[in-house]
Coordinates of N, CA, C and O in Angstrom, one line a residue:
X289 N 1.1 -1.2 -0.2 CA -0.2 0.1 -0.1 C 1.0 1.1 -0.2 O 1.8 1.4 0.7
X290 N 0.9 2.1 -0.9 CA 1.5 3.2 -1.2 C 0.8 4.7 0.0 O -0.4 4.7 0.0
X291 N 1.5 5.4 0.4 CA 1.1 6.6 1.1 C 1.7 7.7 0.3 O 2.9 7.8 0.2
X292 N 1.3 8.6 0.2 CA 2.1 10.0 -0.1 C 2.2 10.8 1.5 O 1.7 10.8 2.1
X293 N 3.7 10.9 1.1 CA 4.1 11.6 2.5 C 4.9 12.6 1.9 O 6.1 12.4 1.4
X294 N 4.8 13.8 2.4 CA 3.4 14.5 3.2 C 2.3 14.6 2.1 O 2.3 14.3 0.8
X295 N 1.1 14.8 2.4 CA -0.3 14.6 1.8 C 0.1 15.8 0.6 O 0.8 16.7 0.5
X296 N -0.7 15.3 -0.6 CA -0.3 16.0 -2.1 C -0.7 17.3 -1.6 O 0.1 18.2 -2.3
X297 N -1.6 18.0 -1.2 CA -2.2 19.5 -0.8 C -0.7 20.6 -0.3 O -0.5 21.2 -0.8
X298 N -0.3 19.6 0.8 CA 0.7 20.0 1.5 C 2.0 20.4 0.9 O 2.7 21.1 0.4
X299 N 2.2 19.5 0.0 CA 3.5 19.4 -1.1 C 3.4 20.5 -2.1 O 4.0 20.8 -2.3
X300 N 2.1 20.7 -2.6 CA 1.8 21.8 -3.7 C 2.0 22.8 -3.1 O 2.5 23.9 -4.0
X301 N 1.5 23.0 -2.0 CA 1.8 24.5 -1.3 C 3.3 25.0 -1.2 O 3.6 25.7 -1.2
X302 N 3.9 23.7 -0.5 CA 5.9 24.3 -0.4 C 6.2 24.5 -2.1 O 6.9 24.7 -2.0
X303 N 5.6 23.1 -2.9 CA 6.3 23.8 -4.4 C 6.0 25.0 -4.5 O 7.0 25.7 -5.2
X304 N 4.9 25.4 -4.3 CA 4.3 26.6 -5.0 C 5.2 27.9 -4.2 O 5.8 28.9 -4.8
X305 N 5.5 27.7 -2.8 CA 6.2 29.0 -2.0 C 7.9 28.7 -2.6 O 7.9 30.0 -2.5
X306 N 8.4 27.7 -2.6 CA 9.5 27.6 -3.1 C 9.9 28.0 -4.5 O 10.8 28.9 -4.7
X307 N 8.9 27.8 -5.6 CA 9.1 28.7 -6.9 C 8.8 29.8 -7.0 O 9.5 30.7 -7.4
X308 N 8.2 30.7 -5.7 CA 8.3 31.8 -5.7 C 9.3 32.7 -5.1 O 9.7 33.1 -5.3
X309 N 9.8 31.8 -4.1 CA 11.0 32.2 -3.3 C 12.3 32.3 -4.5 O 13.1 33.2 -4.3
X310 N 12.3 31.3 -5.1 CA 13.1 31.0 -6.2 C 13.5 32.3 -6.8 O 14.3 32.7 -7.6
X311 N 12.1 32.7 -7.7 CA 12.3 33.5 -8.6 C 12.5 35.1 -8.0 O 13.0 35.9 -8.6
X312 N 12.1 35.1 -6.4 CA 12.0 36.6 -6.1 C 13.4 36.6 -5.8 O 14.1 37.5 -5.7
X313 N 14.0 35.0 -5.4 CA 15.7 35.3 -4.8 C 16.7 36.0 -6.0 O 17.8 36.3 -6.2
X314 N 16.1 35.7 -7.4 CA 16.8 35.9 -8.6 C 16.3 37.4 -8.9 O 17.0 38.0 -10.1
X315 N 15.3 37.8 -7.9 CA 14.8 39.4 -9.0 C 14.3 39.4 -10.4 O 14.3 40.2 -10.7
X316 N 13.6 38.1 -10.5 CA 12.8 38.0 -12.1 C 11.6 38.0 -11.9 O 10.9 37.8 -10.9
X317 N 11.0 38.9 -12.6 CA 9.4 39.3 -12.8 C 9.0 37.7 -13.5 O 9.6 37.2 -14.0
X318 N 7.6 37.9 -13.5 CA 6.9 36.4 -13.9 C 7.3 36.6 -15.3 O 7.5 35.3 -16.1
X319 N 6.9 37.5 -16.5 CA 7.8 37.8 -17.7 C 9.1 36.9 -17.6 O 9.3 36.6 -18.5
X320 N 10.2 37.5 -17.3 CA 11.5 37.0 -17.3 C 11.0 35.6 -16.9 O 12.0 34.8 -18.0
X321 N 10.4 35.2 -16.3 CA 10.9 33.6 -15.6 C 10.1 32.6 -16.8 O 10.8 31.6 -17.5
X322 N 9.1 33.3 -17.3 CA 8.1 33.1 -18.7 C 9.3 32.7 -19.8 O 9.1 31.5 -20.5
X323 N 10.0 33.8 -20.0 CA 10.9 34.2 -21.1 C 11.9 33.1 -21.1 O 12.4 32.1 -21.9
X324 N 12.7 32.8 -19.8 CA 13.4 31.7 -19.5 C 13.3 30.2 -19.8 O 13.8 29.5 -20.1
X325 N 12.0 29.9 -19.0 CA 11.7 28.7 -19.3 C 10.5 28.2 -20.0 O 10.4 27.0 -20.3
X326 N 10.0 29.1 -21.0 CA 8.8 28.7 -22.0 C 7.3 28.7 -21.5 O 6.8 27.5 -22.1
X327 N 7.4 28.6 -19.9 CA 5.9 28.5 -19.5 C 5.3 29.8 -19.2 O 5.8 30.8 -19.3
X328 N 4.3 29.8 -19.3 CA 3.2 31.0 -19.8 C 3.3 31.7 -18.2 O 3.4 31.3 -17.2
X329 N 3.3 32.9 -18.5 CA 3.0 33.9 -17.2 C 1.9 33.2 -16.5 O 2.0 33.3 -15.0
X330 N 0.7 33.2 -17.3 CA -0.3 32.6 -16.3 C -0.2 31.7 -16.0 O -0.9 31.3 -14.3
X331 N 0.4 30.4 -16.4 CA 1.1 29.4 -15.7 C 1.8 29.3 -14.5 O 1.6 28.8 -13.2
X332 N 2.6 30.3 -14.4 CA 3.7 30.7 -13.3 C 2.9 31.4 -12.2 O 3.2 30.8 -11.0
X333 N 1.7 31.8 -12.0 CA 1.4 32.9 -11.2 C 0.5 31.9 -10.9 O 0.0 31.6 -9.2
X334 N -0.3 30.7 -11.5 CA -1.3 29.5 -11.0 C -0.3 28.9 -10.1 O -0.9 28.4 -9.3
X335 N 0.9 28.2 -10.6 CA 1.7 27.7 -9.9 C 2.2 28.2 -8.2 O 1.8 27.6 -7.6
X336 N 2.5 29.3 -8.6 CA 3.2 30.3 -7.2 C 2.0 30.5 -6.5 O 2.2 30.3 -5.3
X337 N 0.8 30.4 -6.6 CA -0.4 30.6 -5.9 C -0.8 29.1 -5.2 O -2.0 29.4 -4.9
X338 N -0.7 28.1 -5.9 CA -0.8 26.8 -5.3 C -2.3 26.5 -6.0 O -3.1 25.8 -5.5
X339 N -2.4 27.1 -7.1 CA -3.9 27.2 -7.7 C -4.1 25.7 -8.5 O -4.9 25.1 -8.8
X340 N -2.7 25.3 -8.9 CA -2.6 24.1 -9.8 C -1.7 23.3 -9.3 O -0.6 23.9 -8.5
X341 N -1.6 21.9 -9.6 CA -0.2 21.4 -9.5 C 0.7 21.0 -10.5 O 0.4 21.2 -11.8
X342 N 1.7 21.1 -10.2 CA 2.8 21.1 -11.1 C 3.2 20.1 -12.1 O 3.1 18.9 -11.2
X343 N 3.4 19.8 -13.3 CA 3.4 18.6 -13.9 C 5.2 18.7 -13.8 O 5.8 19.3 -13.8
X344 N 5.5 17.2 -14.6 CA 6.6 16.7 -14.5 C 7.7 17.9 -15.6 O 8.4 18.3 -15.2
X345 N 6.7 17.8 -16.7 CA 7.6 18.5 -17.9 C 7.4 20.0 -17.3 O 8.7 21.0 -18.1
X346 N 6.7 20.7 -16.9 CA 6.7 22.7 -16.2 C 7.9 22.3 -15.1 O 8.4 23.1 -15.3
X347 N 7.7 21.6 -14.2 CA 8.9 21.5 -13.4 C 10.2 21.2 -13.8 O 11.2 22.1 -13.4
X348 N 10.4 20.5 -15.0 CA 11.5 20.0 -15.3 C 12.1 21.6 -16.4 O 13.2 22.0 -16.2
X349 N 11.1 22.2 -17.1 CA 11.7 23.6 -17.7 C 12.0 24.5 -16.7 O 12.7 25.0 -16.9
X350 N 11.2 24.6 -15.6 CA 11.7 25.5 -14.3 C 12.8 25.3 -13.9 O 13.8 26.1 -13.6
X351 N 13.4 24.2 -13.7 CA 14.3 23.5 -13.1 C 15.6 23.9 -14.2 O 16.8 24.2 -13.4
X352 N 15.5 23.7 -15.1 CA 16.6 24.1 -16.1 C 16.4 25.6 -16.1 O 17.7 26.1 -16.6
X353 N 15.7 26.6 -16.0 CA 15.9 28.1 -16.1 C 16.6 28.4 -14.6 O 17.5 29.6 -14.9
X354 N 16.1 27.8 -13.3 CA 16.8 28.0 -12.6 C 18.4 27.6 -12.7 O 19.0 27.6 -11.6
X355 N 18.7 26.4 -13.1 CA 19.9 25.3 -13.3 C 20.1 24.5 -12.1 O 21.2 24.5 -11.3
X356 N 18.6 24.1 -11.7 CA 18.9 22.8 -10.7 C 18.4 22.0 -11.1 O 17.1 21.7 -11.7
X357 N 18.5 20.2 -10.3 CA 17.9 19.4 -10.5 C 16.7 19.5 -10.1 O 16.6 19.8 -9.1
X358 N 15.6 18.5 -10.6 CA 14.3 18.8 -10.0 C 14.7 17.8 -8.4 O 13.8 18.5 -7.6
X359 N 15.3 17.0 -8.2 CA 15.7 16.3 -6.9 C 15.8 17.3 -6.0 O 15.6 17.4 -4.8
X360 N 16.7 18.5 -6.4 CA 17.0 19.8 -5.3 C 15.8 20.5 -5.4 O 15.8 20.9 -4.1
X361 N 15.2 20.6 -5.9 CA 14.0 21.6 -6.1 C 13.2 20.4 -4.5 O 12.3 21.6 -3.7
X362 N 12.7 19.6 -4.8 CA 12.3 18.8 -4.2 C 12.8 18.6 -2.6 O 12.0 18.6 -1.9
X363 N 13.9 18.6 -2.7 CA 14.9 18.7 -1.4 C 14.1 19.8 -1.0 O 14.0 20.0 0.5
X364 N 14.1 21.1 -1.6 CA 13.7 22.2 -1.1 C 12.6 22.2 -0.6 O 12.4 23.0 0.6
X365 N 11.5 21.7 -1.0 CA 10.4 21.5 -0.2 C 9.9 20.3 0.8 O 8.9 20.6 1.2
X366 N 10.7 19.4 0.8 CA 10.6 18.3 1.9 C 11.2 18.5 3.1 O 12.3 19.5 3.1
X367 N 11.1 18.0 4.3 CA 11.5 18.3 5.5 C 12.7 17.5 5.5 O 13.3 16.6 4.5
X368 N 13.5 17.7 6.4 CA 15.0 17.0 6.5 C 14.8 15.7 6.7 O 13.6 15.2 7.4
X369 N 15.7 14.8 6.5 CA 15.5 13.2 6.4 C 16.6 12.8 7.5 O 17.8 13.0 7.8
X370 N 16.0 11.9 8.2 CA 17.0 11.0 9.0 C 17.5 9.9 7.9 O 17.1 9.5 6.9
X371 N 19.1 9.4 8.4 CA 19.6 8.5 7.8 C 19.0 7.1 7.1 O 19.2 7.0 6.0
X372 N 18.0 6.8 7.6 CA 17.2 5.6 7.5 C 15.6 6.3 7.1 O 15.3 6.8 8.1
X373 N 15.3 5.6 6.1 CA 14.2 6.3 5.2 C 13.3 5.0 4.6 O 13.4 4.4 4.0
X374 N 12.3 4.5 6.0 CA 11.5 3.6 5.6 C 10.7 3.7 4.4 O 10.2 4.8 4.3
X375 N 10.1 2.5 3.9 CA 9.3 2.7 2.4 C 8.0 3.8 2.7 O 8.1 4.4 1.9
X376 N 7.8 3.5 3.9 CA 6.1 4.4 4.0 C 6.8 5.9 4.5 O 5.6 6.6 4.4
X377 N 7.7 6.2 4.5 CA 8.2 7.6 4.7 C 9.2 8.2 3.7 O 9.4 9.6 3.4
X378 N 9.1 7.4 2.4 CA 9.9 8.1 1.2 C 9.0 9.1 0.8 O 7.5 8.6 0.4
X379 N 9.0 9.9 0.1 CA 7.9 11.2 -0.6 C 7.8 10.6 -1.5 O 8.6 10.2 -2.7
X380 N 6.4 10.7 -2.2 CA 6.1 10.0 -3.5 C 5.6 11.3 -3.8 O 4.5 12.3 -3.3
X381 N 5.6 11.7 -5.2 CA 5.0 12.5 -5.9 C 4.4 12.0 -7.4 O 5.1 11.1 -8.2
X382 N 3.5 12.5 -7.6 CA 2.7 11.8 -9.0 C 2.0 12.9 -9.7 O 1.9 14.0 -9.4
X383 N 3.0 13.1 -11.0 CA 2.3 14.0 -12.1 C 1.2 13.9 -12.3 O 0.4 13.0 -12.8
X384 N 0.1 15.1 -11.8 CA -1.5 15.3 -12.3 C -1.7 14.8 -13.8 O -2.7 14.3 -14.1
X385 N -0.8 15.3 -14.4 CA -1.1 15.1 -16.5 C -0.9 13.9 -16.7 O -1.7 13.1 -17.5
X386 N 0.2 13.0 -16.1 CA 0.5 12.0 -16.8 C 0.6 10.4 -16.1 O 0.6 9.2 -16.7
X387 N 0.4 10.7 -14.9 CA 0.5 9.9 -13.8 C 1.7 9.4 -13.2 O 1.9 8.1 -12.7
X388 N 2.7 9.7 -13.8 CA 4.1 9.9 -13.7 C 4.7 9.5 -12.2 O 4.0 10.3 -11.7
X389 N 4.8 8.5 -11.6 CA 5.1 8.8 -10.2 C 6.6 8.6 -9.5 O 7.4 8.2 -10.4
X390 N 6.9 9.3 -9.1 CA 8.6 9.3 -8.4 C 8.5 9.4 -6.9 O 8.1 10.3 -6.3
X391 N 9.2 8.5 -6.5 CA 9.2 7.9 -5.0 C 10.8 8.4 -4.4 O 11.8 7.8 -5.5
X392 N 11.2 9.2 -3.7 CA 12.6 9.5 -3.5 C 12.6 8.8 -2.4 O 12.4 8.8 -1.1
X393 N 13.3 7.5 -2.7 CA 14.0 6.3 -2.1 C 15.2 6.9 -1.1 O 15.5 6.3 -0.1
X394 N 16.4 7.3 -1.8 CA 17.4 8.0 -0.9 C 17.1 9.7 -1.1 O 17.8 9.7 -2.3
X395 N 16.5 10.1 -0.5 CA 16.4 11.5 -0.8 C 17.8 12.6 -0.6 O 18.7 12.0 0.1
X396 N 17.8 13.5 -1.4 CA 19.0 14.4 -1.5 C 19.1 14.8 -0.4 O 18.3 15.2 0.9
X397 N 20.4 14.7 0.2 CA 20.7 15.8 1.4 C 21.9 16.7 1.1 O 22.7 16.3 -0.2
X398 N 22.0 18.0 1.7 CA 23.2 18.6 1.4 C 24.3 18.3 1.4 O 25.2 18.5 0.6
X399 N 24.6 17.2 2.1 CA 26.1 16.8 2.3 C 26.5 15.7 1.6 O 27.4 15.2 1.8
X400 N 25.5 14.9 0.5 CA 25.9 14.1 -0.2 C 25.6 14.0 -1.3 O 24.9 15.2 -1.7
X401 N 26.2 13.6 -2.2 CA 26.3 14.1 -3.7 C 25.3 13.4 -4.5 O 24.6 13.7 -5.5
X402 N 25.1 12.0 -3.6 CA 24.0 10.9 -4.8 C 22.7 10.9 -4.3 O 22.2 11.6 -2.8
X403 N 21.6 10.5 -4.8 CA 20.3 10.0 -4.3 C 19.7 8.9 -5.5 O 20.3 8.7 -6.4
X404 N 18.6 8.7 -4.9 CA 18.3 7.4 -5.4 C 16.5 7.7 -5.8 O 15.9 7.9 -4.6
X405 N 15.8 7.7 -6.7 CA 14.5 7.5 -7.0 C 13.9 6.4 -8.0 O 14.8 5.7 -8.6
X406 N 12.9 6.0 -7.5 CA 12.1 4.6 -8.2 C 10.7 5.6 -8.8 O 10.0 6.4 -8.2
X407 N 10.8 5.5 -10.0 CA 10.0 5.9 -10.9 C 9.2 5.0 -11.7 O 9.6 3.8 -12.0
X408 N 7.9 5.2 -11.7 CA 6.9 4.6 -12.5 C 6.4 5.5 -13.8 O 6.0 6.4 -13.4
X409 N 6.3 4.9 -15.1 CA 5.9 5.7 -16.0 C 4.6 4.7 -16.5 O 4.8 3.5 -16.8
X410 N 3.4 5.1 -16.8 CA 2.0 4.5 -17.1 C 2.7 4.1 -18.7 O 3.4 4.5 -19.2
X411 N 1.7 3.0 -19.1 CA 1.7 2.8 -20.5 C 1.4 4.0 -21.6 O 0.9 4.4 -20.9
X412 N 2.1 4.0 -22.8 CA 1.7 5.0 -23.5 C 2.1 6.3 -22.9 O 0.9 7.0 -23.4
X413 N 3.1 6.6 -22.5 CA 3.1 7.9 -21.7 C 4.5 8.5 -22.1 O 5.6 7.6 -22.5
X414 N 4.6 9.7 -22.6 CA 6.0 10.5 -23.0 C 5.9 11.5 -22.0 O 5.3 12.5 -22.0
X415 N 7.4 11.9 -21.6 CA 7.6 12.7 -20.5 C 9.0 13.5 -21.3 O 9.8 12.9 -21.2
X416 N 8.6 14.8 -22.1 CA 10.1 15.1 -22.4 C 10.4 16.5 -22.0 O 9.9 17.2 -21.3
X417 N 11.9 16.4 -21.7 CA 12.4 17.9 -20.9 C 13.4 18.3 -22.0 O 13.9 17.8 -23.2
X418 N 13.2 19.8 -22.6 CA 14.2 20.6 -23.4 C 15.6 20.7 -22.7 O 16.2 20.6 -23.9
X419 N 15.7 21.2 -21.6 CA 16.8 21.1 -21.3 C 17.2 20.4 -19.9 O 16.1 20.2 -19.4
X420 N 18.6 20.1 -20.1 CA 18.8 19.6 -18.4 C 18.6 20.3 -17.2 O 19.0 21.7 -17.7
X421 N 18.6 19.8 -16.1 CA 18.3 21.1 -15.0 C 19.4 21.4 -14.9 O 19.9 22.7 -14.7
X422 N 20.7 20.8 -15.1 CA 21.9 21.3 -14.8 C 23.0 20.1 -15.9 O 23.1 19.2 -15.6
X423 N 23.3 21.0 -16.9 CA 24.4 20.3 -18.0 C 25.3 19.4 -17.3 O 26.1 19.9 -16.4
X424 N 25.6 18.4 -17.8 CA 26.4 17.4 -17.3 C 25.8 16.6 -16.2 O 27.0 15.6 -15.7
X425 N 24.5 16.6 -15.6 CA 24.2 15.9 -14.4 C 24.1 14.2 -14.9 O 23.7 13.9 -15.8
X426 N 25.0 13.5 -14.2 CA 25.1 12.1 -14.3 C 24.3 11.4 -13.9 O 23.5 11.4 -12.6
X427 N 23.5 10.4 -14.5 CA 22.3 9.4 -13.9 C 22.8 7.9 -14.5 O 23.3 7.8 -15.5
X428 N 22.3 7.2 -13.6 CA 22.4 5.7 -13.9 C 20.7 5.3 -13.6 O 20.6 5.5 -13.0
X429 N 20.6 4.8 -14.9 CA 19.1 4.2 -14.7 C 18.9 2.6 -15.0 O 19.6 2.4 -15.6
X430 N 18.5 2.2 -14.1 CA 18.4 0.4 -14.2 C 16.6 0.2 -14.2 O 15.7 0.7 -13.1
X431 N 16.4 -0.1 -15.2 CA 15.0 -0.6 -15.6 C 14.7 -1.9 -14.7 O 15.3 -3.1 -15.1
X432 N 13.7 -1.8 -14.0 CA 12.9 -3.0 -13.3 C 11.8 -3.5 -13.9 O 12.0 -4.6 -13.6
X433 N 11.1 -3.1 -14.3 CA 9.8 -4.0 -15.0 C 9.5 -3.1 -16.4 O 9.6 -1.8 -16.3
X434 N 9.2 -3.5 -17.3 CA 8.3 -3.1 -18.2 C 9.2 -2.9 -19.7 O 10.1 -3.3 -19.7
X435 N 9.0 -1.7 -20.6 CA 9.8 -1.4 -21.5 C 9.8 0.2 -21.5 O 8.9 0.7 -21.3
X436 N 11.2 0.3 -21.8 CA 11.2 2.2 -21.8 C 12.3 2.4 -23.0 O 13.3 1.9 -23.2
X437 N 11.8 3.7 -23.6 CA 12.9 4.2 -24.5 C 13.2 5.4 -24.2 O 12.2 6.5 -23.6
X438 N 14.4 5.7 -24.0 CA 14.8 7.2 -23.5 C 15.8 7.8 -24.8 O 16.6 7.0 -25.0
X439 N 15.2 8.4 -25.2 CA 16.1 9.5 -26.1 C 16.9 10.6 -25.2 O 16.4 11.4 -24.3
X440 N 18.2 10.8 -25.9 CA 19.2 11.7 -25.2 C 19.7 12.3 -26.5 O 20.9 11.9 -27.1
X441 N 19.0 13.6 -26.4 CA 19.6 14.4 -27.9 C 19.2 13.1 -29.3 O 17.7 13.1 -29.5
X442 N 19.8 13.1 -30.0 CA 19.9 12.5 -30.9 C 19.6 10.7 -30.9 O 19.4 9.8 -31.5
X443 N 20.4 10.4 -29.4 CA 20.6 9.3 -29.4 C 19.4 8.4 -28.9 O 19.0 9.1 -28.0
X444 N 18.9 7.5 -29.3 CA 17.7 6.7 -28.6 C 18.2 5.0 -28.2 O 18.7 4.5 -29.0
X445 N 17.9 4.9 -26.7 CA 18.1 3.9 -26.2 C 16.7 2.9 -25.7 O 16.1 3.4 -25.0
X446 N 16.7 1.7 -26.1 CA 15.5 0.9 -26.1 C 15.8 0.0 -25.0 O 16.9 -0.8 -24.9
X447 N 15.2 0.1 -23.6 CA 15.8 -0.5 -22.1 C 14.7 -1.4 -22.1 O 13.7 -1.3 -22.2
X448 N 15.4 -2.7 -21.5 CA 14.3 -4.2 -21.2 C 14.7 -4.2 -19.6 O 15.9 -3.6 -19.2
X449 N 13.7 -4.8 -19.1 CA 14.3 -5.4 -17.8 C 15.5 -5.8 -17.2 O 16.5 -6.8 -17.9
X450 N 16.5 -5.1 -16.2 CA 17.6 -5.5 -16.2 C 18.8 -4.3 -17.0 O 20.3 -4.6 -16.4
X451 N 18.4 -3.8 -17.9 CA 19.5 -2.7 -18.6 C 19.8 -1.8 -17.8 O 18.9 -1.5 -16.9
X452 N 21.0 -1.4 -17.7 CA 21.6 0.0 -17.1 C 22.0 0.7 -17.9 O 23.0 0.4 -18.7
X453 N 21.5 2.1 -18.0 CA 21.8 3.3 -18.9 C 22.7 4.3 -18.2 O 22.1 4.8 -17.1
X454 N 23.6 4.5 -18.4 CA 24.4 5.7 -17.7 C 24.8 6.6 -18.6 O 25.3 6.5 -19.9
X455 N 24.6 7.8 -18.1 CA 24.7 9.1 -19.0 C 24.6 10.2 -18.3 O 24.6 10.3 -17.1
X456 N 25.3 11.3 -19.1 CA 25.1 12.6 -18.4 C 24.2 13.1 -19.2 O 24.5 13.4 -20.6
X457 N 23.5 14.2 -18.5 CA 22.5 15.0 -19.5 C 23.0 16.4 -20.4 O 23.7 17.1 -19.1
X458 N 23.4 16.6 -21.2 CA 23.7 17.6 -22.1 C 22.7 18.3 -23.0 O 23.0 19.8 -22.9
X459 N 21.6 17.8 -22.8 CA 20.4 18.4 -24.0 C 18.9 17.9 -23.7 O 18.8 17.3 -22.5
X460 N 18.3 17.9 -24.6 CA 16.9 17.3 -24.5 C 17.0 15.8 -24.2 O 17.7 15.1 -24.7
X461 N 15.9 15.6 -23.5 CA 15.8 14.0 -23.2 C 14.4 13.9 -23.0 O 13.4 14.5 -23.0
X462 N 14.0 12.7 -23.4 CA 12.5 12.3 -23.6 C 12.5 10.5 -22.9 O 13.4 9.9 -23.5
X463 N 11.5 10.6 -22.0 CA 11.0 9.3 -21.8 C 9.9 8.7 -21.9 O 8.8 9.4 -22.0
X464 N 9.7 7.4 -22.5 CA 8.4 7.1 -23.5 C 8.4 5.6 -23.0 O 9.3 4.4 -23.2
X465 N 7.2 5.2 -23.0 CA 6.6 3.6 -22.8 C 5.8 3.4 -23.6 O 5.0 4.2 -24.2
X466 N 5.8 2.2 -24.2 CA 5.1 1.5 -25.3 C 3.4 1.2 -24.9 O 3.4 1.3 -23.7
X467 N 2.4 1.5 -25.8 CA 1.5 1.3 -25.5 C 1.1 0.3 -24.6 O 0.2 -0.1 -23.9
X468 N 1.5 -1.0 -24.9 CA 1.3 -2.6 -24.3 C 2.0 -2.7 -22.6 O 2.0 -3.4 -22.2
X469 N 3.1 -1.6 -22.4 CA 3.6 -1.8 -21.3 C 4.1 -0.5 -20.6 O 4.7 0.5 -21.6
X470 N 3.5 0.0 -19.3 CA 4.6 0.7 -18.7 C 6.0 0.6 -18.2 O 6.8 -0.2 -18.7
X471 N 6.6 1.0 -17.4 CA 8.3 1.2 -16.7 C 8.1 1.5 -15.1 O 7.5 2.7 -14.9
X472 N 8.9 0.6 -14.6 CA 9.3 0.9 -13.5 C 10.9 1.0 -13.4 O 11.3 -0.3 -13.9
X473 N 11.6 1.7 -12.7 CA 13.1 2.1 -13.1 C 13.6 2.6 -11.8 O 12.9 3.7 -11.1
X474 N 14.6 2.6 -11.4 CA 15.2 3.3 -10.6 C 16.3 4.2 -11.3 O 17.0 3.9 -12.4
X475 N 16.6 5.3 -10.6 CA 17.3 6.5 -11.4 C 18.3 6.8 -10.1 O 17.8 7.5 -8.9
X476 N 19.5 6.7 -10.5 CA 20.7 7.4 -9.3 C 21.4 8.6 -10.2 O 21.8 8.6 -11.1
X477 N 21.1 9.3 -9.4 CA 21.9 10.8 -9.7 C 22.7 11.2 -8.9 O 22.4 11.2 -7.6
X478 N 23.8 11.5 -9.6 CA 25.2 11.9 -8.7 C 25.2 13.4 -9.1 O 25.4 14.0 -10.5

């Protein structure tokens, strides 16, 4: 049985507050962030006021504009973590648009370089990111179940259970599942 920890509404409010603080910290108006991220000013306003839940694609664009990985943004909105994180206390976030689920198995910490995510992408789903959150960010993806096509710029990789793809994010990327199967995978970020 999965538990959202903390509740979805609370994390949406904390994401909204953090997004507003990041923008204010840079001294950017909504128009400037819209220009840098490609996300409309209206959407940004609604996100910062917690009127809507952010999707993975929108968070990816915003993180690219700010130059930080999505996991670091999530760290900024999540509470401090003890060294041992039992499964029922691992933060789970679900993209309201695609159903993509992201569980922070080993949450990022300011004093540690790496983290581990367990991700699940439903069948016939595609999530694309125009830019990496930070160029050169190292990923190790291990496909546990299903099938996944990962595009890294012009390179396309078809993964099957047990495959491990190691890469550095340098440009656009896309995660896609076929109609017959979703995908569940571990993502190690360094």
